[in-house]
N, CA and C atoms as an extended XYZ file, in Angstrom:
513
Properties=species:S:1:pos:R:3:atomname:S:1:resname:S:1:resid:I:1 pbc="F F F"
N         1.013       -1.519       -0.296 N   MET     1
C         0.083        0.198        0.326 CA  MET     1
C         1.146        1.130       -0.172 C   MET     1
N         1.899        1.354        0.858 N   LYS     2
C         2.770        2.305        0.405 CA  LYS     2
C         3.128        2.786       -0.504 C   LYS     2
N         3.934        1.802       -1.414 N   ALA     3
C         4.572        2.672       -2.656 CA  ALA     3
C         3.499        2.348       -3.468 C   ALA     3
N         1.804        2.314       -3.654 N   PHE     4
C         1.426        2.647       -4.298 CA  PHE     4
C         1.190        4.389       -3.809 C   PHE     4
N         1.334        4.771       -2.477 N   SER     5
C         0.827        6.522       -1.884 CA  SER     5
C         1.967        6.508       -2.270 C   SER     5
N         3.512        6.048       -2.635 N   VAL     6
C         4.975        6.583       -3.347 CA  VAL     6
C         4.522        7.255       -4.819 C   VAL     6
N         3.540        6.292       -5.698 N   GLY     7
C         3.753        6.390       -6.594 CA  GLY     7
C         2.589        7.486       -7.356 C   GLY     7
N         1.953        7.544       -6.464 N   ILE     8
C         0.269        8.723       -7.183 CA  ILE     8
C         1.553        9.850       -6.341 C   ILE     8
N         1.728        9.893       -5.253 N   LYS     9
C         2.606       11.759       -5.681 CA  LYS     9
C         4.051       11.614       -6.560 C   LYS     9
N         4.044       10.824       -6.677 N   SER    10
C         5.213       11.120       -7.650 CA  SER    10
C         4.244       11.695       -9.080 C   SER    10
N         3.001       10.703       -8.869 N   LEU    11
C         2.668       11.207      -10.348 CA  LEU    11
C         1.933       12.648      -10.535 C   LEU    11
N         1.018       12.722       -9.244 N   PHE    12
C         0.120       14.329       -9.509 CA  PHE    12
C         2.032       15.518       -9.428 C   PHE    12
N         2.839       14.564       -8.781 N   VAL    13
C         4.175       15.528       -8.585 CA  VAL    13
C         4.316       16.081      -10.367 C   VAL    13
N         4.782       15.216      -11.510 N   VAL    14
C         4.747       15.608      -12.632 CA  VAL    14
C         4.121       15.275      -13.376 C   VAL    14
N         2.295       16.031      -12.730 N   ALA    15
C         1.302       16.106      -13.833 CA  ALA    15
C         1.477       18.130      -13.668 C   ALA    15
N         1.862       18.413      -12.027 N   THR    16
C         1.700       19.619      -11.795 CA  THR    16
C         3.411       20.705      -12.818 C   THR    16
N         4.171       18.975      -12.082 N   LEU    17
C         5.232       20.208      -13.138 CA  LEU    17
C         4.791       19.899      -14.874 C   LEU    17
N         4.545       19.436      -15.251 N   VAL    18
C         3.947       19.358      -16.608 CA  VAL    18
C         2.495       20.607      -17.220 C   VAL    18
N         1.655       20.757      -15.573 N   VAL    19
C         0.776       21.989      -16.190 CA  VAL    19
C         1.652       23.676      -15.670 C   VAL    19
N         2.573       23.518      -14.675 N   ALA    20
C         2.795       24.341      -15.238 CA  ALA    20
C         3.540       24.782      -15.402 C   ALA    20
N         5.004       24.060      -16.265 N   GLY    21
C         5.543       23.654      -17.601 CA  GLY    21
C         4.591       24.804      -19.106 C   GLY    21
N         3.318       24.395      -18.901 N   LEU    22
C         2.263       25.113      -20.293 CA  LEU    22
C         1.603       25.975      -20.023 C   LEU    22
N         1.180       26.555      -18.848 N   ALA    23
C         0.773       27.933      -17.669 CA  ALA    23
C         2.372       28.480      -18.059 C   ALA    23
N         3.109       28.610      -17.853 N   SER    24
C         4.664       29.664      -17.938 CA  SER    24
C         4.841       29.571      -19.793 C   SER    24
N         4.668       28.525      -21.117 N   ARG    25
C         4.928       29.172      -22.069 CA  ARG    25
C         3.643       29.527      -22.163 C   ARG    25
N         2.040       29.243      -22.436 N   THR    26
C         1.230       30.492      -22.400 CA  THR    26
C         1.252       32.253      -22.222 C   THR    26
N         2.301       32.172      -20.856 N   ALA    27
C         2.358       33.471      -20.160 CA  ALA    27
C         3.370       34.182      -21.595 C   ALA    27
N         4.440       33.039      -22.177 N   VAL    28
C         5.782       33.883      -22.757 CA  VAL    28
C         4.832       33.816      -23.988 C   VAL    28
N         4.476       33.015      -23.954 N   ALA    29
C         3.232       33.170      -25.703 CA  ALA    29
C         2.130       34.991      -25.614 C   ALA    29
N         1.883       35.024      -24.181 N   ALA    30
C         0.884       35.377      -24.119 CA  ALA    30
C         1.932       36.909      -24.181 C   ALA    30
N         2.798       37.167      -24.041 N   ASP    31
C         3.700       37.933      -24.113 CA  ASP    31
C         4.192       38.719      -24.774 C   ASP    31
N         5.247       38.125      -25.705 N   SER    32
C         5.143       38.048      -26.868 CA  SER    32
C         4.210       38.334      -28.032 C   SER    32
N         3.327       38.195      -27.322 N   ALA    33
C         2.375       38.495      -28.690 CA  ALA    33
C         1.774       40.073      -28.382 C   ALA    33
N         1.593       39.986      -27.010 N   ALA    34
C         1.650       42.049      -26.546 CA  ALA    34
C         2.798       42.476      -26.722 C   ALA    34
N         4.114       42.384      -27.387 N   ALA    35
C         4.712       42.834      -28.001 CA  ALA    35
C         4.854       43.237      -29.054 C   ALA    35
N         4.739       41.930      -29.926 N   GLY    36
C         3.653       42.307      -31.386 CA  GLY    36
C         2.994       43.728      -31.858 C   GLY    36
N         2.529       43.031      -30.999 N   ARG    37
C         0.795       44.166      -31.188 CA  ARG    37
C         1.445       45.642      -30.980 C   ARG    37
N         2.050       45.865      -29.942 N   LYS    38
C         2.764       47.271      -30.071 CA  LYS    38
C         3.641       47.595      -31.086 C   LYS    38
N         5.073       46.455      -31.894 N   HIS    39
C         5.415       47.008      -32.448 CA  HIS    39
C         4.653       47.044      -34.149 C   HIS    39
N         3.607       46.466      -34.563 N   ALA    40
C         2.417       46.377      -34.240 CA  ALA    40
C         2.101       48.046      -34.533 C   ALA    40
N         1.553       48.809      -34.370 N   ALA    41
C         1.391       49.651      -33.796 CA  ALA    41
C         2.337       50.511      -33.674 C   ALA    41
N         3.388       51.092      -33.258 N   LYS    42
C         4.010       51.471      -33.575 CA  LYS    42
C         4.743       51.265      -34.881 C   LYS    42
N         4.420       50.835      -35.353 N   ALA    43
C         5.378       50.869      -36.788 CA  ALA    43
C         3.927       51.746      -37.996 C   ALA    43
N         2.911       51.352      -37.799 N   ASN    44
C         1.870       52.290      -38.156 CA  ASN    44
C         1.685       54.128      -38.204 C   ASN    44
N         2.148       54.047      -36.454 N   GLN    45
C         2.211       55.354      -36.478 CA  GLN    45
C         2.959       55.946      -37.333 C   GLN    45
N         4.271       55.332      -37.509 N   MET    46
C         5.995       55.735      -37.807 CA  MET    46
C         5.395       55.877      -39.516 C   MET    46
N         4.167       54.769      -39.497 N   ALA    47
C         4.263       54.851      -41.684 CA  ALA    47
C         2.699       56.375      -42.058 C   ALA    47
N         2.449       56.136      -40.636 N   ALA    48
C         1.069       57.642      -41.021 CA  ALA    48
C         1.963       58.749      -41.078 C   ALA    48
N         3.264       59.197      -40.345 N   LYS    49
C         3.731       60.392      -39.848 CA  LYS    49
C         5.141       60.145      -41.412 C   LYS    49
N         4.947       58.872      -42.717 N   ASN    50
C         5.714       58.613      -44.020 CA  ASN    50
C         7.153       59.192      -42.854 C   ASN    50
N         7.298       58.004      -41.451 N   LYS    51
C         8.811       57.848      -41.359 CA  LYS    51
C         8.523       56.075      -41.174 C   LYS    51
N         8.552       56.036      -42.654 N   CYS    52
C         8.827       54.308      -44.003 CA  CYS    52
C         9.839       53.627      -43.182 C   CYS    52
N        11.271       54.463      -43.190 N   LYS    53
C        12.647       53.716      -42.354 CA  LYS    53
C        12.444       52.908      -41.227 C   LYS    53
N        12.301       53.802      -39.738 N   SER    54
C        11.958       53.280      -39.265 CA  SER    54
C        10.782       52.006      -38.968 C   SER    54
N         9.860       52.793      -39.438 N   ALA    55
C         8.707       51.841      -39.717 CA  ALA    55
C         8.577       50.843      -39.548 C   ALA    55
N         9.333       50.446      -41.174 N   VAL    56
C        10.173       48.457      -41.423 CA  VAL    56
C        11.270       47.775      -40.337 C   VAL    56
N        11.235       48.825      -39.184 N   VAL    57
C        11.719       48.329      -39.189 CA  VAL    57
C        10.820       47.756      -37.555 C   VAL    57
N         9.539       48.096      -37.900 N   GLU    58
C         9.167       47.482      -36.431 CA  GLU    58
C         8.546       46.689      -37.099 C   GLU    58
N         7.539       47.256      -38.225 N   PHE    59
C         6.564       46.511      -38.560 CA  PHE    59
C         7.370       44.358      -38.597 C   PHE    59
N         8.999       44.554      -39.261 N   THR    60
C         9.517       43.298      -39.072 CA  THR    60
C         9.719       42.694      -38.573 C   THR    60
N         9.890       43.557      -37.459 N   LYS    61
C         9.924       42.694      -35.801 CA  LYS    61
C         8.095       42.644      -35.162 C   LYS    61
N         7.762       43.130      -35.530 N   ALA    62
C         5.526       42.805      -35.185 CA  ALA    62
C         5.701       40.968      -36.034 C   ALA    62
N         6.253       41.121      -37.179 N   TYR    63
C         6.039       39.624      -37.991 CA  TYR    63
C         6.240       38.146      -37.699 C   TYR    63
N         7.858       39.115      -37.063 N   ARG    64
C         8.136       37.690      -37.086 CA  ARG    64
C         7.571       36.853      -35.596 C   ARG    64
N         6.745       38.234      -34.568 N   THR    65
C         6.039       37.407      -33.727 CA  THR    65
C         4.621       37.039      -33.920 C   THR    65
N         3.803       37.694      -34.569 N   LEU    66
C         2.832       37.483      -35.622 CA  LEU    66
C         2.602       37.202      -36.037 C   LEU    66
N         3.225       36.866      -38.044 N   LYS    67
C         3.328       36.472      -38.200 CA  LYS    67
C         1.884       36.305      -39.137 C   LYS    67
N         1.094       37.892      -38.903 N   ASP    68
C         0.027       38.368      -39.313 CA  ASP    68
C         0.540       38.575      -41.300 C   ASP    68
N         0.075       38.414      -42.219 N   PRO    69
C         0.452       38.430      -43.745 CA  PRO    69
C        -0.088       40.631      -43.979 C   PRO    69
N        -1.362       41.308      -43.011 N   THR    70
C        -1.522       41.668      -42.820 CA  THR    70
C        -0.546       43.534      -43.141 C   THR    70
N         0.000       42.636      -42.106 N   ILE    71
C         1.917       43.531      -41.615 CA  ILE    71
C         2.781       43.075      -42.631 C   ILE    71
N         2.873       42.059      -43.431 N   LEU    72
C         3.427       42.692      -45.147 CA  LEU    72
C         3.102       43.580      -45.186 C   LEU    72
N         1.932       42.996      -45.811 N   PHE    73
C         1.145       44.726      -46.479 CA  PHE    73
C         1.637       45.510      -46.627 C   PHE    73
N         1.516       46.026      -45.530 N   ASN    74
C         1.949       48.134      -44.049 CA  ASN    74
C         2.969       47.850      -44.632 C   ASN    74
N         3.713       46.697      -44.342 N   ARG    75
C         6.175       46.948      -45.098 CA  ARG    75
C         5.794       47.227      -46.396 C   ARG    75
N         5.011       46.354      -47.311 N   ALA    76
C         5.675       46.025      -48.429 CA  ALA    76
C         4.893       47.998      -49.285 C   ALA    76
N         3.794       48.061      -48.418 N   GLU    77
C         3.198       49.506      -48.748 CA  GLU    77
C         4.830       50.721      -48.493 C   GLU    77
N         5.175       50.617      -46.895 N   CYS    78
C         7.021       51.057      -46.588 CA  CYS    78
C         7.401       51.336      -47.689 C   CYS    78
N         8.190       49.678      -48.479 N   GLN    79
C         9.272       49.207      -49.051 CA  GLN    79
C         8.954       50.418      -49.930 C   GLN    79
N         7.177       49.363      -50.691 N   ARG    80
C         7.375       50.982      -51.875 CA  ARG    80
C         8.086       52.648      -51.834 C   ARG    80
N         7.073       53.091      -50.861 N   LYS    81
C         8.000       54.462      -50.610 CA  LYS    81
C         9.131       54.637      -50.819 C   LYS    81
N         9.418       54.224      -49.797 N   LEU    82
C        10.583       54.728      -49.590 CA  LEU    82
C        12.713       54.245      -51.463 C   LEU    82
N        11.059       53.321      -52.424 N   GLY    83
C        11.868       53.080      -53.290 CA  GLY    83
C        12.238       51.233      -53.609 C   GLY    83
N        12.065       50.589      -52.255 N   ASN    84
C        12.882       49.924      -51.699 CA  ASN    84
C        12.173       48.673      -52.677 C   ASN    84
N        12.083       48.350      -54.834 N   ASN    85
C        10.489       47.505      -54.760 CA  ASN    85
C        10.835       46.564      -55.178 C   ASN    85
N        12.075       45.774      -54.963 N   MET    86
C        12.635       44.590      -54.562 CA  MET    86
C        11.773       44.075      -53.580 C   MET    86
N        12.695       44.773      -52.670 N   ASP    87
C        12.212       44.587      -51.255 CA  ASP    87
C        10.581       44.009      -51.387 C   ASP    87
N        10.340       45.499      -51.563 N   ALA    88
C         8.378       45.711      -51.350 CA  ALA    88
C         7.534       44.759      -52.075 C   ALA    88
N         8.220       44.441      -53.700 N   LEU    89
C         7.604       43.521      -54.620 CA  LEU    89
C         7.509       41.667      -53.071 C   LEU    89
N         8.772       41.898      -52.827 N   MET    90
C         8.807       40.297      -51.898 CA  MET    90
C         7.064       40.294      -50.780 C   MET    90
N         7.761       41.493      -50.422 N   ASP    91
C         6.946       41.670      -49.423 CA  ASP    91
C         4.715       41.208      -49.623 C   ASP    91
N         4.546       41.571      -50.835 N   TYR    92
C         3.733       41.741      -51.533 CA  TYR    92
C         3.206       40.613      -52.263 C   TYR    92
N         4.464       39.514      -52.796 N   GLU    93
C         4.330       38.346      -52.700 CA  GLU    93
C         4.040       37.145      -51.242 C   GLU    93
N         4.728       37.201      -50.446 N   LEU    94
C         3.919       36.593      -49.206 CA  LEU    94
C         2.479       36.570      -48.682 C   LEU    94
N         3.011       38.170      -48.549 N   PHE    95
C         1.165       38.470      -49.067 CA  PHE    95
C         0.298       37.731      -48.868 C   PHE    95
N         0.018       37.723      -50.738 N   LEU    96
C        -0.537       37.359      -51.331 CA  LEU    96
C        -0.564       35.099      -51.262 C   LEU    96
N         0.244       35.058      -51.139 N   ALA    97
C         0.888       34.451      -50.280 CA  ALA    97
C         0.389       33.417      -49.941 C   ALA    97
N         0.185       34.561      -48.429 N   GLU    98
C        -0.256       33.921      -47.164 CA  GLU    98
C        -1.141       34.220      -47.650 C   GLU    98
N        -2.475       35.333      -48.132 N   MET    99
C        -3.410       35.600      -47.727 CA  MET    99
C        -4.573       35.705      -49.417 C   MET    99
N        -4.595       34.856      -49.791 N   PRO   100
C        -5.040       34.032      -51.082 CA  PRO   100
C        -6.047       35.412      -51.046 C   PRO   100
N        -7.424       36.088      -50.844 N   SER   101
C        -8.177       35.861      -50.944 CA  SER   101
C        -8.319       37.154      -50.098 C   SER   101
N        -6.827       38.030      -50.441 N   ALA   102
C        -7.500       39.082      -49.351 CA  ALA   102
C        -8.423       39.819      -50.694 C   ALA   102
N        -8.305       41.035      -49.644 N   PRO   103
C       -10.057       41.521      -50.615 CA  PRO   103
C        -9.762       43.346      -51.669 C   PRO   103
N        -7.980       42.909      -51.695 N   ASN   104
C        -7.621       44.318      -52.599 CA  ASN   104
C        -6.618       43.590      -53.326 C   ASN   104
N        -6.667       41.827      -53.796 N   ARG   105
C        -5.372       41.333      -54.399 CA  ARG   105
C        -5.819       42.572      -55.977 C   ARG   105
N        -6.472       42.508      -56.949 N   ALA   106
C        -6.148       42.645      -57.349 CA  ALA   106
C        -5.231       44.329      -57.508 C   ALA   106
N        -5.582       45.508      -56.379 N   SER   107
C        -5.290       46.387      -56.260 CA  SER   107
C        -3.506       45.834      -56.049 C   SER   107
N        -3.311       44.446      -54.981 N   VAL   108
C        -2.111       44.837      -54.788 CA  VAL   108
C        -1.244       43.923      -55.984 C   VAL   108
N        -2.507       43.056      -56.618 N   GLU   109
C        -1.569       42.986      -58.279 CA  GLU   109
C        -0.876       44.099      -59.477 C   GLU   109
N        -2.074       44.915      -59.461 N   ALA   110
C        -1.248       46.219      -59.939 CA  ALA   110
C        -0.031       46.304      -59.665 C   ALA   110
N        -0.131       46.415      -58.011 N   ARG   111
C         1.552       47.567      -58.201 CA  ARG   111
C         2.406       46.289      -57.877 C   ARG   111
N         2.170       45.092      -57.817 N   MET   112
C         2.998       44.635      -58.461 CA  MET   112
C         3.294       44.475      -59.583 C   MET   112
N         2.622       44.855      -60.775 N   ALA   113
C         3.086       44.175      -61.629 CA  ALA   113
C         3.828       46.313      -62.569 C   ALA   113
N         3.628       46.840      -61.803 N   ALA   114
C         4.308       48.413      -61.694 CA  ALA   114
C         5.438       48.265      -61.401 C   ALA   114
N         5.470       47.243      -60.054 N   LEU   115
C         7.350       47.357      -59.770 CA  LEU   115
C         7.996       46.298      -60.000 C   LEU   115
N         7.077       45.739      -60.778 N   ARG   116
C         8.074       45.125      -62.064 CA  ARG   116
C         8.786       44.998      -62.588 C   ARG   116
N         8.052       46.451      -63.295 N   GLU   117
C         8.069       46.878      -65.015 CA  GLU   117
C         9.675       48.722      -63.629 C   GLU   117
N         9.615       48.086      -62.484 N   ALA   118
C        11.223       49.464      -62.723 CA  ALA   118
C        11.978       48.311      -62.260 C   ALA   118
N        12.028       47.320      -61.393 N   VAL   119
C        12.792       46.582      -61.101 CA  VAL   119
C        13.555       46.699      -62.697 C   VAL   119
N        12.423       45.982      -62.910 N   LYS   120
C        13.341       46.509      -65.130 CA  LYS   120
C        14.039       46.597      -65.391 C   LYS   120
N        13.137       48.276      -65.803 N   ALA   121
C        14.399       49.547      -65.547 CA  ALA   121
C        15.445       49.713      -64.631 C   ALA   121
N        15.131       49.518      -63.360 N   GLU   122
C        16.234       49.763      -62.487 CA  GLU   122
C        17.955       48.884      -63.243 C   GLU   122
N        17.821       47.613      -63.828 N   SER   123
C        18.925       45.872      -63.942 CA  SER   123
C        19.509       46.891      -65.544 C   SER   123
N        18.286       47.110      -66.401 N   ALA   124
C        18.211       47.745      -67.384 CA  ALA   124
C        19.474       49.361      -67.104 C   ALA   124
N        19.207       49.404      -65.866 N   ALA   125
C        19.465       51.285      -66.041 CA  ALA   125
C        21.656       51.143      -65.179 C   ALA   125
N        21.682       49.841      -65.290 N   VAL   126
C        22.824       50.115      -64.393 CA  VAL   126
C        24.030       49.502      -66.182 C   VAL   126
N        25.248       50.218      -65.398 N   PRO   127
C        26.308       50.360      -66.106 CA  PRO   127
C        26.906       48.539      -66.172 C   PRO   127
N        27.137       49.183      -67.439 N   ALA   128
C        27.611       47.268      -67.691 CA  ALA   128
C        28.955       48.523      -67.095 C   ALA   128
N        30.130       46.900      -66.687 N   ILE   129
C        31.484       47.139      -65.679 CA  ILE   129
C        33.266       46.956      -67.034 C   ILE   129
N        33.336       48.864      -67.498 N   PRO   130
C        34.059       48.105      -68.613 CA  PRO   130
C        35.360       47.490      -68.627 C   PRO   130
N        35.601       47.446      -69.538 N   THR   131
C        37.357       46.222      -69.761 CA  THR   131
C        37.774       46.779      -71.031 C   THR   131
N        39.397       46.430      -70.132 N   ALA   132
C        40.046       46.543      -71.058 CA  ALA   132
C        40.182       46.237      -72.261 C   ALA   132
N        40.170       47.050      -73.719 N   PRO   133
C        40.562       45.918      -75.151 CA  PRO   133
C        41.499       45.211      -75.117 C   PRO   133
N        41.361       44.123      -75.705 N   VAL   134
C        42.380       43.268      -76.051 CA  VAL   134
C        42.573       42.910      -77.557 C   VAL   134
N        44.122       44.106      -77.494 N   ALA   135
C        44.426       42.914      -78.806 CA  ALA   135
C        44.983       42.463      -79.304 C   ALA   135
N        44.163       41.531      -80.251 N   PRO   136
C        45.064       40.356      -81.429 CA  PRO   136
C        46.438       40.527      -80.967 C   PRO   136
N        46.041       38.679      -80.933 N   ALA   137
C        47.792       38.069      -80.579 CA  ALA   137
C        47.958       37.814      -81.681 C   ALA   137
N        48.996       38.574      -82.655 N   SER   138
C        49.717       38.179      -83.415 CA  SER   138
C        49.831       36.494      -84.075 C   SER   138
N        50.401       35.550      -84.764 N   ALA   139
C        50.177       34.455      -85.008 CA  ALA   139
C        52.086       33.692      -84.845 C   ALA   139
N        52.506       34.335      -84.823 N   GLY   140
C        54.585       33.951      -84.689 CA  GLY   140
C        54.760       34.786      -82.711 C   GLY   140
N        54.340       35.694      -82.581 N   ALA   141
C        54.692       36.228      -81.157 CA  ALA   141
C        53.827       35.509      -79.690 C   ALA   141
N        55.182       35.919      -78.553 N   SER   142
C        54.524       34.811      -77.643 CA  SER   142
C        53.919       35.838      -76.808 C   SER   142
N        53.475       35.053      -75.754 N   PRO   143
C        51.896       36.775      -75.146 CA  PRO   143
C        53.150       37.257      -74.115 C   PRO   143
N        52.723       38.955      -73.976 N   PRO   144
C        52.919       40.021      -72.621 CA  PRO   144
C        53.655       39.528      -72.169 C   PRO   144
N        54.208       39.894      -70.892 N   ALA   145
C        54.958       38.999      -70.099 CA  ALA   145
C        54.074       39.867      -68.950 C   ALA   145
N        53.854       39.252      -68.387 N   PRO   146
C        52.548       39.904      -66.632 CA  PRO   146
C        53.802       40.978      -66.429 C   PRO   146
N        53.254       42.201      -65.257 N   PRO   147
C        53.843       43.269      -65.493 CA  PRO   147
C        54.672       43.258      -63.880 C   PRO   147
N        55.702       42.922      -63.820 N   ALA   148
C        56.588       43.404      -62.600 CA  ALA   148
C        56.238       43.886      -61.294 C   ALA   148
N        56.293       42.734      -60.631 N   THR   149
C        55.908       43.424      -58.992 CA  THR   149
C        57.398       43.054      -58.290 C   THR   149
N        56.710       43.561      -57.247 N   GLN   150
C        58.411       44.065      -56.145 CA  GLN   150
C        58.426       41.934      -55.771 C   GLN   150
N        57.889       41.365      -55.667 N   GLU   151
C        58.577       39.948      -56.155 CA  GLU   151
C        59.275       39.200      -56.829 C   GLU   151
N        58.808       40.136      -57.320 N   ALA   152
C        59.577       39.734      -59.199 CA  ALA   152
C        60.439       39.992      -59.284 C   ALA   152
N        61.206       41.229      -59.077 N   LYS   153
C        62.580       42.100      -58.884 CA  LYS   153
C        63.953       41.424      -57.875 C   LYS   153
N        62.956       40.788      -56.857 N   GLN   154
C        64.636       40.279      -55.651 CA  GLN   154
C        64.608       39.191      -56.544 C   GLN   154
N        66.238       38.241      -56.537 N   PRO   155
C        66.261       37.035      -57.217 CA  PRO   155
C        65.091       36.214      -55.579 C   PRO   155
N        65.237       35.170      -56.351 N   ASP   156
C        64.255       33.926      -55.916 CA  ASP   156
C        65.431       33.352      -54.269 C   ASP   156
N        65.045       33.629      -53.430 N   LYS   157
C        65.486       33.243      -51.759 CA  LYS   157
C        64.670       32.211      -51.726 C   LYS   157
N        65.453       31.080      -50.866 N   ILE   158
C        64.510       30.330      -50.081 CA  ILE   158
C        64.809       30.756      -48.627 C   ILE   158
N        63.325       30.969      -47.790 N   PRO   159
C        63.889       30.651      -46.527 CA  PRO   159
C        64.448       29.919      -46.409 C   PRO   159
N        64.743       30.081      -45.035 N   GLU   160
C        65.704       29.204      -44.418 CA  GLU   160
C        65.273       28.489      -43.283 C   GLU   160
N        64.507       27.196      -42.354 N   ALA   161
C        64.304       26.519      -41.720 CA  ALA   161
C        64.186       27.667      -40.572 C   ALA   161
N        63.351       27.186      -39.667 N   PRO   162
C        63.750       28.268      -37.805 CA  PRO   162
C        64.719       26.998      -36.939 C   PRO   162
N        65.389       26.527      -36.847 N   VAL   163
C        66.401       26.644      -35.944 CA  VAL   163
C        65.592       26.154      -34.951 C   VAL   163
N        65.570       24.015      -34.710 N   HIS   164
C        65.173       24.248      -33.595 CA  HIS   164
C        65.689       22.701      -32.115 C   HIS   164
N        65.879       23.638      -31.516 N   ARG   165
C        66.913       22.127      -30.610 CA  ARG   165
C        66.008       21.707      -30.156 C   ARG   165
N        65.746       19.691      -29.354 N   ALA   166
C        65.619       19.148      -28.518 CA  ALA   166
C        66.344       19.295      -27.607 C   ALA   166
N        65.736       20.177      -26.405 N   GLU   167
C        66.300       18.686      -24.926 CA  GLU   167
C        65.920       18.136      -24.209 C   GLU   167
N        66.997       17.430      -23.929 N   LYS   168
C        66.071       15.923      -23.479 CA  LYS   168
C        66.589       15.824      -22.124 C   LYS   168
N        65.571       15.630      -21.062 N   TRP   169
C        65.626       16.203      -19.581 CA  TRP   169
C        66.709       15.155      -18.901 C   TRP   169
N        66.939       14.796      -18.941 N   THR   170
C        67.203       13.645      -17.847 CA  THR   170
C        67.495       13.897      -16.406 C   THR   170
N        67.364       13.005      -15.139 N   ASP   171
C        67.301       13.194      -13.548 CA  ASP   171
C        68.827       12.322      -12.955 C   ASP   171
């Protein structure tokens, strides 16, 4: 009978620890969600004041916690206003992927089309890296010598190996 009582007490202790662990996880998740909502509110206030650069940071913090697709839409709007076309396009795409039946889907797709055109124009406007013209090689000529460097001017020296002395201690 005594062993049965000890087993029930152990089971009660384990059950209490499990319930306490679950309660603490729920509290942490609630705190995290509250922090996420604070970041979202702060970001929306900043975006309303056209402080989009700071708002993007807050939207990112809010999205990490809340995983709400509307935050992606709001962050995309700020990215678009900042001229970060590729980032805005990626956020719009994620928004539509996470919320396929979004009520503003048509306007988002129109903005995405405009952003794709802007990204294409940006990539076409990037100048190519200039290269030096290469002279045609004649049939019997040897290739040009590489430019002289400091190392090439000095005669080849083989570095001497460091001297290692082994000492043996005896008693």
